[in-house]
PDB file of C-alpha atoms in Angstrom:
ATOM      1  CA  UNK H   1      -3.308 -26.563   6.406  1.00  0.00           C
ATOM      2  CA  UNK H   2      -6.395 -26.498   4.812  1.00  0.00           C
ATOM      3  CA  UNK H   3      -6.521 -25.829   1.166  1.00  0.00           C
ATOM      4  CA  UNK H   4     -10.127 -25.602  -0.741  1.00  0.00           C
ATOM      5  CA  UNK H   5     -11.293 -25.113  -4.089  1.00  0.00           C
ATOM      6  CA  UNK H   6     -14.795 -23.682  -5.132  1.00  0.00           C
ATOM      7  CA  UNK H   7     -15.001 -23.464  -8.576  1.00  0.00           C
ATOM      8  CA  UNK H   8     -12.310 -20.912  -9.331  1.00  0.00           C
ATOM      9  CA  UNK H   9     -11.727 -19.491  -6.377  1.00  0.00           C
ATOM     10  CA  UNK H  10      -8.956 -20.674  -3.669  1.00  0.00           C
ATOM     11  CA  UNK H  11      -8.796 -20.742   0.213  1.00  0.00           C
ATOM     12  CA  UNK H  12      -5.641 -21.336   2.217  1.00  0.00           C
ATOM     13  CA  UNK H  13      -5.586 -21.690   5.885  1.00  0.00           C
ATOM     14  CA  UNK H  14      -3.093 -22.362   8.634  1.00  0.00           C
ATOM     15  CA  UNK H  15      -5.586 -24.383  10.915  1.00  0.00           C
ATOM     16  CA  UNK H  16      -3.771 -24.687  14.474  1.00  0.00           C
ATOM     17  CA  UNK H  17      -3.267 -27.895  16.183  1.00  0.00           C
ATOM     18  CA  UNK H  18      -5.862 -27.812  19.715  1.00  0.00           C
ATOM     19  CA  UNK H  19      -2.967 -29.759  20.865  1.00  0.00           C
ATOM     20  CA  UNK H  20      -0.559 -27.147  21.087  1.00  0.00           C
ATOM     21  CA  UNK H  21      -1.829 -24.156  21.078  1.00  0.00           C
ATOM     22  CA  UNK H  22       0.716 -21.909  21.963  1.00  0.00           C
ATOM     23  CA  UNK H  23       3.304 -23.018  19.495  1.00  0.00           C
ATOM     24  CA  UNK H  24       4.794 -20.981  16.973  1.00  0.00           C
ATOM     25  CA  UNK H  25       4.339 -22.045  13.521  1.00  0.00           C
ATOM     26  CA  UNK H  26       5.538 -20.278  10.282  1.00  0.00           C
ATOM     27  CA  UNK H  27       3.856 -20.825   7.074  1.00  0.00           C
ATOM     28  CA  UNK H  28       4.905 -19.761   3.676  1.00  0.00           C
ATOM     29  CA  UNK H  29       2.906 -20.043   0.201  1.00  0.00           C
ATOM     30  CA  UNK H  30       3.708 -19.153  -2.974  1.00  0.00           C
ATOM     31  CA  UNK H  31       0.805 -19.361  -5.184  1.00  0.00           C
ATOM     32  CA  UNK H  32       1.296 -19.060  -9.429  1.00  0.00           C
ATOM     33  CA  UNK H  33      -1.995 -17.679 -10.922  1.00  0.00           C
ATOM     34  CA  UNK H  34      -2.553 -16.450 -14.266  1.00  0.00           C
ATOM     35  CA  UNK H  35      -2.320 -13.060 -15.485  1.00  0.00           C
ATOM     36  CA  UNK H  36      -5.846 -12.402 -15.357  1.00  0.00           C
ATOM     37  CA  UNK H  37      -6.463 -12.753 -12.015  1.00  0.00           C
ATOM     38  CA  UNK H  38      -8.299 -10.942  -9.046  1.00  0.00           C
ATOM     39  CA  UNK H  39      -6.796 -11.578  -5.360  1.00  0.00           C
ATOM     40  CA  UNK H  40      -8.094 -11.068  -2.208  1.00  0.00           C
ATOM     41  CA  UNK H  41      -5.627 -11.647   0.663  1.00  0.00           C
ATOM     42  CA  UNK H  42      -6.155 -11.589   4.467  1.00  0.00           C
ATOM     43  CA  UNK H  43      -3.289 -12.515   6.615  1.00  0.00           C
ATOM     44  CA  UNK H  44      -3.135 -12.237  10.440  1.00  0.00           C
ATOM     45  CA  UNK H  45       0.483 -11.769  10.576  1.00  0.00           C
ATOM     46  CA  UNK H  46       3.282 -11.844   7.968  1.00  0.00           C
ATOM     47  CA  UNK H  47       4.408 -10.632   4.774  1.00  0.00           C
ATOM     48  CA  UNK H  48       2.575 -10.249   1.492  1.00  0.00           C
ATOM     49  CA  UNK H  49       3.685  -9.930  -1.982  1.00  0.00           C
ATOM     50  CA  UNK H  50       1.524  -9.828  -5.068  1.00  0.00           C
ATOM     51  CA  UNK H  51       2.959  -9.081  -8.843  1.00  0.00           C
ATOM     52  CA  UNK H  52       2.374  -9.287 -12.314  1.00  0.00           C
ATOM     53  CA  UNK H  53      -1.211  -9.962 -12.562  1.00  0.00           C
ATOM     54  CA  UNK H  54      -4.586  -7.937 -13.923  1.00  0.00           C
ATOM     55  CA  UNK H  55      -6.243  -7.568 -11.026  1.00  0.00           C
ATOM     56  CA  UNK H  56      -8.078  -6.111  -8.923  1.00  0.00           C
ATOM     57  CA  UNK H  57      -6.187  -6.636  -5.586  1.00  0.00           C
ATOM     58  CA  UNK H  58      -7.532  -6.263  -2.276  1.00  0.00           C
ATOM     59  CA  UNK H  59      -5.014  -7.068   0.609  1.00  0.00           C
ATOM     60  CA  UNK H  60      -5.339  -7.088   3.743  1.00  0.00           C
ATOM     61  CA  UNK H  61      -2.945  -7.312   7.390  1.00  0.00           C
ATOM     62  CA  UNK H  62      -3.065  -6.977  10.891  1.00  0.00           C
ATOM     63  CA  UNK H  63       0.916  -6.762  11.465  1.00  0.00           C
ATOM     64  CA  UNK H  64       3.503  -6.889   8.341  1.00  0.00           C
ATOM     65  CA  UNK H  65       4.566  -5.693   5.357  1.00  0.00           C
ATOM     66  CA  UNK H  66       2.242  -5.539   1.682  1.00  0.00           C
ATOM     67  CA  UNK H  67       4.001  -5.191  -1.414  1.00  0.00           C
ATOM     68  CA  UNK H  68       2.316  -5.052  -4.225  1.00  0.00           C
ATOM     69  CA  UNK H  69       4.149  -4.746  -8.142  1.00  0.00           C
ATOM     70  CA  UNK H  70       3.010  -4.323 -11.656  1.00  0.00           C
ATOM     71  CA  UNK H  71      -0.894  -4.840 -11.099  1.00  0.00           C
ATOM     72  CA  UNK H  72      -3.080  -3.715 -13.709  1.00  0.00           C
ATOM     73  CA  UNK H  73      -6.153  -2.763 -12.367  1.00  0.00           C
ATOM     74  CA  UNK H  74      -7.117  -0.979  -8.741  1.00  0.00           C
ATOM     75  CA  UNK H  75      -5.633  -1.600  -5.864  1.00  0.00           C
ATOM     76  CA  UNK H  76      -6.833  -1.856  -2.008  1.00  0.00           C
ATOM     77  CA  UNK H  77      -4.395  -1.784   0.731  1.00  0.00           C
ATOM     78  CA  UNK H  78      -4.937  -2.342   4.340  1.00  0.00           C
ATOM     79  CA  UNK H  79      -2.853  -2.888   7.323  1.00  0.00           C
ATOM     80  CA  UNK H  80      -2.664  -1.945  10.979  1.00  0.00           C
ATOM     81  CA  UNK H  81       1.091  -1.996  11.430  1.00  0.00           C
ATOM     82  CA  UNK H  82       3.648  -2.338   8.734  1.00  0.00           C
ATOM     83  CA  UNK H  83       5.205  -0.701   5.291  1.00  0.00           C
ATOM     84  CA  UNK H  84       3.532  -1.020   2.512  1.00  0.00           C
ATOM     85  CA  UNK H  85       5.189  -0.590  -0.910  1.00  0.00           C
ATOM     86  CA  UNK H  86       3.476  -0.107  -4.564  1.00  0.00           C
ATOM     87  CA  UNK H  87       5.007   0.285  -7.669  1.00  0.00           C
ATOM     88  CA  UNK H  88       3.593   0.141 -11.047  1.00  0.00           C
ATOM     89  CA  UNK H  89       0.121   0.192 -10.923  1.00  0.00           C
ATOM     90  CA  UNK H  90      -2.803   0.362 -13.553  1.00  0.00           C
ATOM     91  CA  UNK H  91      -5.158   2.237 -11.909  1.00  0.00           C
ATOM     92  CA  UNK H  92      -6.248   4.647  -8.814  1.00  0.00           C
ATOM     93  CA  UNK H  93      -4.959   2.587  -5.798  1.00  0.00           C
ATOM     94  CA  UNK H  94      -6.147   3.388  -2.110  1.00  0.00           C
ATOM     95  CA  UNK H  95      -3.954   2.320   0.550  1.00  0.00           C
ATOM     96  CA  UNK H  96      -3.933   2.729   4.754  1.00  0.00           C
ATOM     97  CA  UNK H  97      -1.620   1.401   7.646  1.00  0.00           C
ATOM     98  CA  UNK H  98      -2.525   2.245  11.076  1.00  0.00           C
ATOM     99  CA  UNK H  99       1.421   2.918  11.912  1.00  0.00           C
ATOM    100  CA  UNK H 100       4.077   2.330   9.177  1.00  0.00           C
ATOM    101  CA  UNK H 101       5.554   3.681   6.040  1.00  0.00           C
ATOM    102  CA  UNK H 102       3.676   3.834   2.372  1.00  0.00           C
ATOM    103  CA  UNK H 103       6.335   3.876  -0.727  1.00  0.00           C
ATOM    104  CA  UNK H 104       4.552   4.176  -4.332  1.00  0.00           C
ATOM    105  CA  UNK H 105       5.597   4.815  -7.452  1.00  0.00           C
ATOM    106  CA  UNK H 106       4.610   5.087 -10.528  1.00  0.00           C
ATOM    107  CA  UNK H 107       0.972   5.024 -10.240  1.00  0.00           C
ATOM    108  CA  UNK H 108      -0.480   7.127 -13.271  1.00  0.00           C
ATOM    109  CA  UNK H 109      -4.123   7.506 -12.075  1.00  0.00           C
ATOM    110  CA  UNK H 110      -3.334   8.659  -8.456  1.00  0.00           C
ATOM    111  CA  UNK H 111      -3.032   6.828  -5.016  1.00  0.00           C
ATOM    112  CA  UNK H 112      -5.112   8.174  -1.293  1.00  0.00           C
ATOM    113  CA  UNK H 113      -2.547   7.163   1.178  1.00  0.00           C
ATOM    114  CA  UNK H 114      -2.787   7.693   4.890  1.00  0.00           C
ATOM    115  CA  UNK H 115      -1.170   6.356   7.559  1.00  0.00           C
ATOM    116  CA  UNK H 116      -1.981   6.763  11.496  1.00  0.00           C
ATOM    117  CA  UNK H 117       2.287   7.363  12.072  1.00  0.00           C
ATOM    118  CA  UNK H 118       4.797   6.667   9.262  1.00  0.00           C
ATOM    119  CA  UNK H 119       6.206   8.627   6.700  1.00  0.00           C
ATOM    120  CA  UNK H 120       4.922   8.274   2.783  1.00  0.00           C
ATOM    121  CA  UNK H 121       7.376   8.845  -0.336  1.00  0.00           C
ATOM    122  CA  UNK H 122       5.388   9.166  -3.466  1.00  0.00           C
ATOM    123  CA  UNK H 123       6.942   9.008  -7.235  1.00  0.00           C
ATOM    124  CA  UNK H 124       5.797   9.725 -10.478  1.00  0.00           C
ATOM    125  CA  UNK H 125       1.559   9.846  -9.305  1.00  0.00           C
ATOM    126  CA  UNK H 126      -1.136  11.136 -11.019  1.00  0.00           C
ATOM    127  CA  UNK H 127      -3.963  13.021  -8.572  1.00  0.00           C
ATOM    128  CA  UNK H 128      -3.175  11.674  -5.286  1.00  0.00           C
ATOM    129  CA  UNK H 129      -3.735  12.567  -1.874  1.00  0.00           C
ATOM    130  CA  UNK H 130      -1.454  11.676   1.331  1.00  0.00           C
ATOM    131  CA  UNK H 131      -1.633  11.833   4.949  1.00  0.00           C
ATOM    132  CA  UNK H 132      -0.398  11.746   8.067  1.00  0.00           C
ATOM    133  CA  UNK H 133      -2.381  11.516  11.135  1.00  0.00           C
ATOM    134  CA  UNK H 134      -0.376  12.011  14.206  1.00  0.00           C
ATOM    135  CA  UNK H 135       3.113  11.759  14.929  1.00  0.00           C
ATOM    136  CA  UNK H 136       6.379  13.447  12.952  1.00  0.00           C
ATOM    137  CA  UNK H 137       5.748  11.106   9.980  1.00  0.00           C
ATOM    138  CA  UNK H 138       6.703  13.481   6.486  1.00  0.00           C
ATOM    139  CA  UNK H 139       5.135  13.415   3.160  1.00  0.00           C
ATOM    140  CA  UNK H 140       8.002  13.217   0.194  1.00  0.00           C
ATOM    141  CA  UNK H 141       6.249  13.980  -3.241  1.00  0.00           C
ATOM    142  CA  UNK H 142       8.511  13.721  -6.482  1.00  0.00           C
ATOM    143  CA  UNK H 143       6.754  14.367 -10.400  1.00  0.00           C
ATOM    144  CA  UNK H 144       3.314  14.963  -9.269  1.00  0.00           C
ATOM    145  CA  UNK H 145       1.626  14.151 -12.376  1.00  0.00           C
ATOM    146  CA  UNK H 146      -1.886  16.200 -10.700  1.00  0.00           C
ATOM    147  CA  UNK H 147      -3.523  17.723  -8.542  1.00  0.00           C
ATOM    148  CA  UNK H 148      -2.490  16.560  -5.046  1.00  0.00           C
ATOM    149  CA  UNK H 149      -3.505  17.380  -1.230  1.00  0.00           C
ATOM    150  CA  UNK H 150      -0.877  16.503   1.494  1.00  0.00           C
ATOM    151  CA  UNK H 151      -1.300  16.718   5.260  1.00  0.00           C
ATOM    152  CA  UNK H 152       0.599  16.216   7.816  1.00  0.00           C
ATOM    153  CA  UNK H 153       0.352  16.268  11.713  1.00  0.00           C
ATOM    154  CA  UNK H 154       3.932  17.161  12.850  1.00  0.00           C
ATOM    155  CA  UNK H 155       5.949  16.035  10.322  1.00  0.00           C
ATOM    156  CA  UNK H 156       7.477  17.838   7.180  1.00  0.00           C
ATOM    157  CA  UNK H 157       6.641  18.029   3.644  1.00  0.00           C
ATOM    158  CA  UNK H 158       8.577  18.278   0.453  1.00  0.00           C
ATOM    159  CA  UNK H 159       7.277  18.511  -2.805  1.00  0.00           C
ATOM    160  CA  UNK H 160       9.809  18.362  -5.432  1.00  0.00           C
ATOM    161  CA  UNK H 161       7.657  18.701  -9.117  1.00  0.00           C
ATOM    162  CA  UNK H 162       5.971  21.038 -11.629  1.00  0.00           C
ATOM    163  CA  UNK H 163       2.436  21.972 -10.720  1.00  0.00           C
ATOM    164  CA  UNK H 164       0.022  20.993 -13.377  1.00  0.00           C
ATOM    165  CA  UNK H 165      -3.150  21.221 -11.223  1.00  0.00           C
ATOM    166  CA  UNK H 166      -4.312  22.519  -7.906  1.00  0.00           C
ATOM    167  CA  UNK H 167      -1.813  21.145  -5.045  1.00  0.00           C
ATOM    168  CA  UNK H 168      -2.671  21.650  -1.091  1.00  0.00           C
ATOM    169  CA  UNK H 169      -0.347  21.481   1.133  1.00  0.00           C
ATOM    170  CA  UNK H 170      -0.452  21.392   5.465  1.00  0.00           C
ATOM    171  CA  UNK H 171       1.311  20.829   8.162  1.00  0.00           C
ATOM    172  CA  UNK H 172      -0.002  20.900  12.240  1.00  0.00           C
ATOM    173  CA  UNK H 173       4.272  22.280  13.293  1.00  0.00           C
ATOM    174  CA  UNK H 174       6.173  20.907   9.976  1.00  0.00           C
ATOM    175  CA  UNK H 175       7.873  22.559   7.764  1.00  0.00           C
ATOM    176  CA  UNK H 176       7.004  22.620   4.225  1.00  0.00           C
ATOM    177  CA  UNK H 177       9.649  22.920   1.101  1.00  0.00           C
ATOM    178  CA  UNK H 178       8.652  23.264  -2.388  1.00  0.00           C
ATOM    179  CA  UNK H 179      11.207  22.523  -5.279  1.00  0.00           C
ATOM    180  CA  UNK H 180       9.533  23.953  -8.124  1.00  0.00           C
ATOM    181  CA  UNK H 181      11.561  24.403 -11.777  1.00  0.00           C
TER     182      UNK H 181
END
């Protein structure tokens, strides 16, 4: 493990042993920072959960699962394969997986999801935008708070809130259902 400290900012690493190569080693960190903090977060594989702190956060995975929780300010999500969940967030967040699910909500100022096959559930967003690129992933909207643009390749979409701006909606061979009061 390699641990280094430049002024205020911190590295971790998992250094492997040229020893042993091949084996398997798990590593876990928990890492307390104050409130007004900004994190940036790479991790080859694992998990990743960030919460209660100002912000910004950019995070970043090539397999597993980001969640990310009360964050102040904006948000950057990346992942090839995994979910990635968001809830409570400050400001516009913009989030991608290459296959795997996207969950937000509550995100007042809006959230651009897309993944590459997955489905994404968004709550309670302001102007947002979500998509689907391939596969029979479907796009569940509830109290669109804005405008909003949903697309899907072959999956469905459901919208289930009162329009207050200019919504488009697609789907490749979906179906799409709108719940409207």
């Amino acid at each position: 493990l390699s641990v280094e400290l430049m002024g205020n900012h911190l590295k971790l690493r998992h250094i492997p042993d040229p020893a042993y190569p091949d084996a398997g080693t798990n590593v876990r960190y928990r890492i307390d920072v104050p409130y007004r903090t900004q994190v940036i977060s790479r991790v080859s594989q694992g998990t990743q959960t960030i919460s209660g702190i100002m912000g910004p956060v950019s995070a970043a995975t090539k397999t597993g699962d980001i969640k990310v929780s009360y964050v102040s300010k904006g948000l950057q999500i990346k992942n090839e394969v995994g979910d990635i969940s968001l809830q409570v967030i400050g400001e516009h967040a913009e989030v991608k997986t290459g296959s795997g699910n996207i969950f937000c909500e509550r995100i007042p100022l809006g959230v651009n999801a897309e993944t590459g096959e997955g489905d994404i559930f968004l709550m309670v967003v302001g102007p947002s935008s979500a998509t689907v690129l391939r596969g029979k992933g479907r796009i569940d909207l509830g109290g669109a708070r804005g405008s909003f643009t949903g697309v899907t390749a072959e999956g469905d979409l459901h919208v289930k809130a009162i329009p207050r701006d200019h919504w488009q909606l697609s789907s490749t061979s979906g179906n799409i259902r709108l719940e409207l009061p």
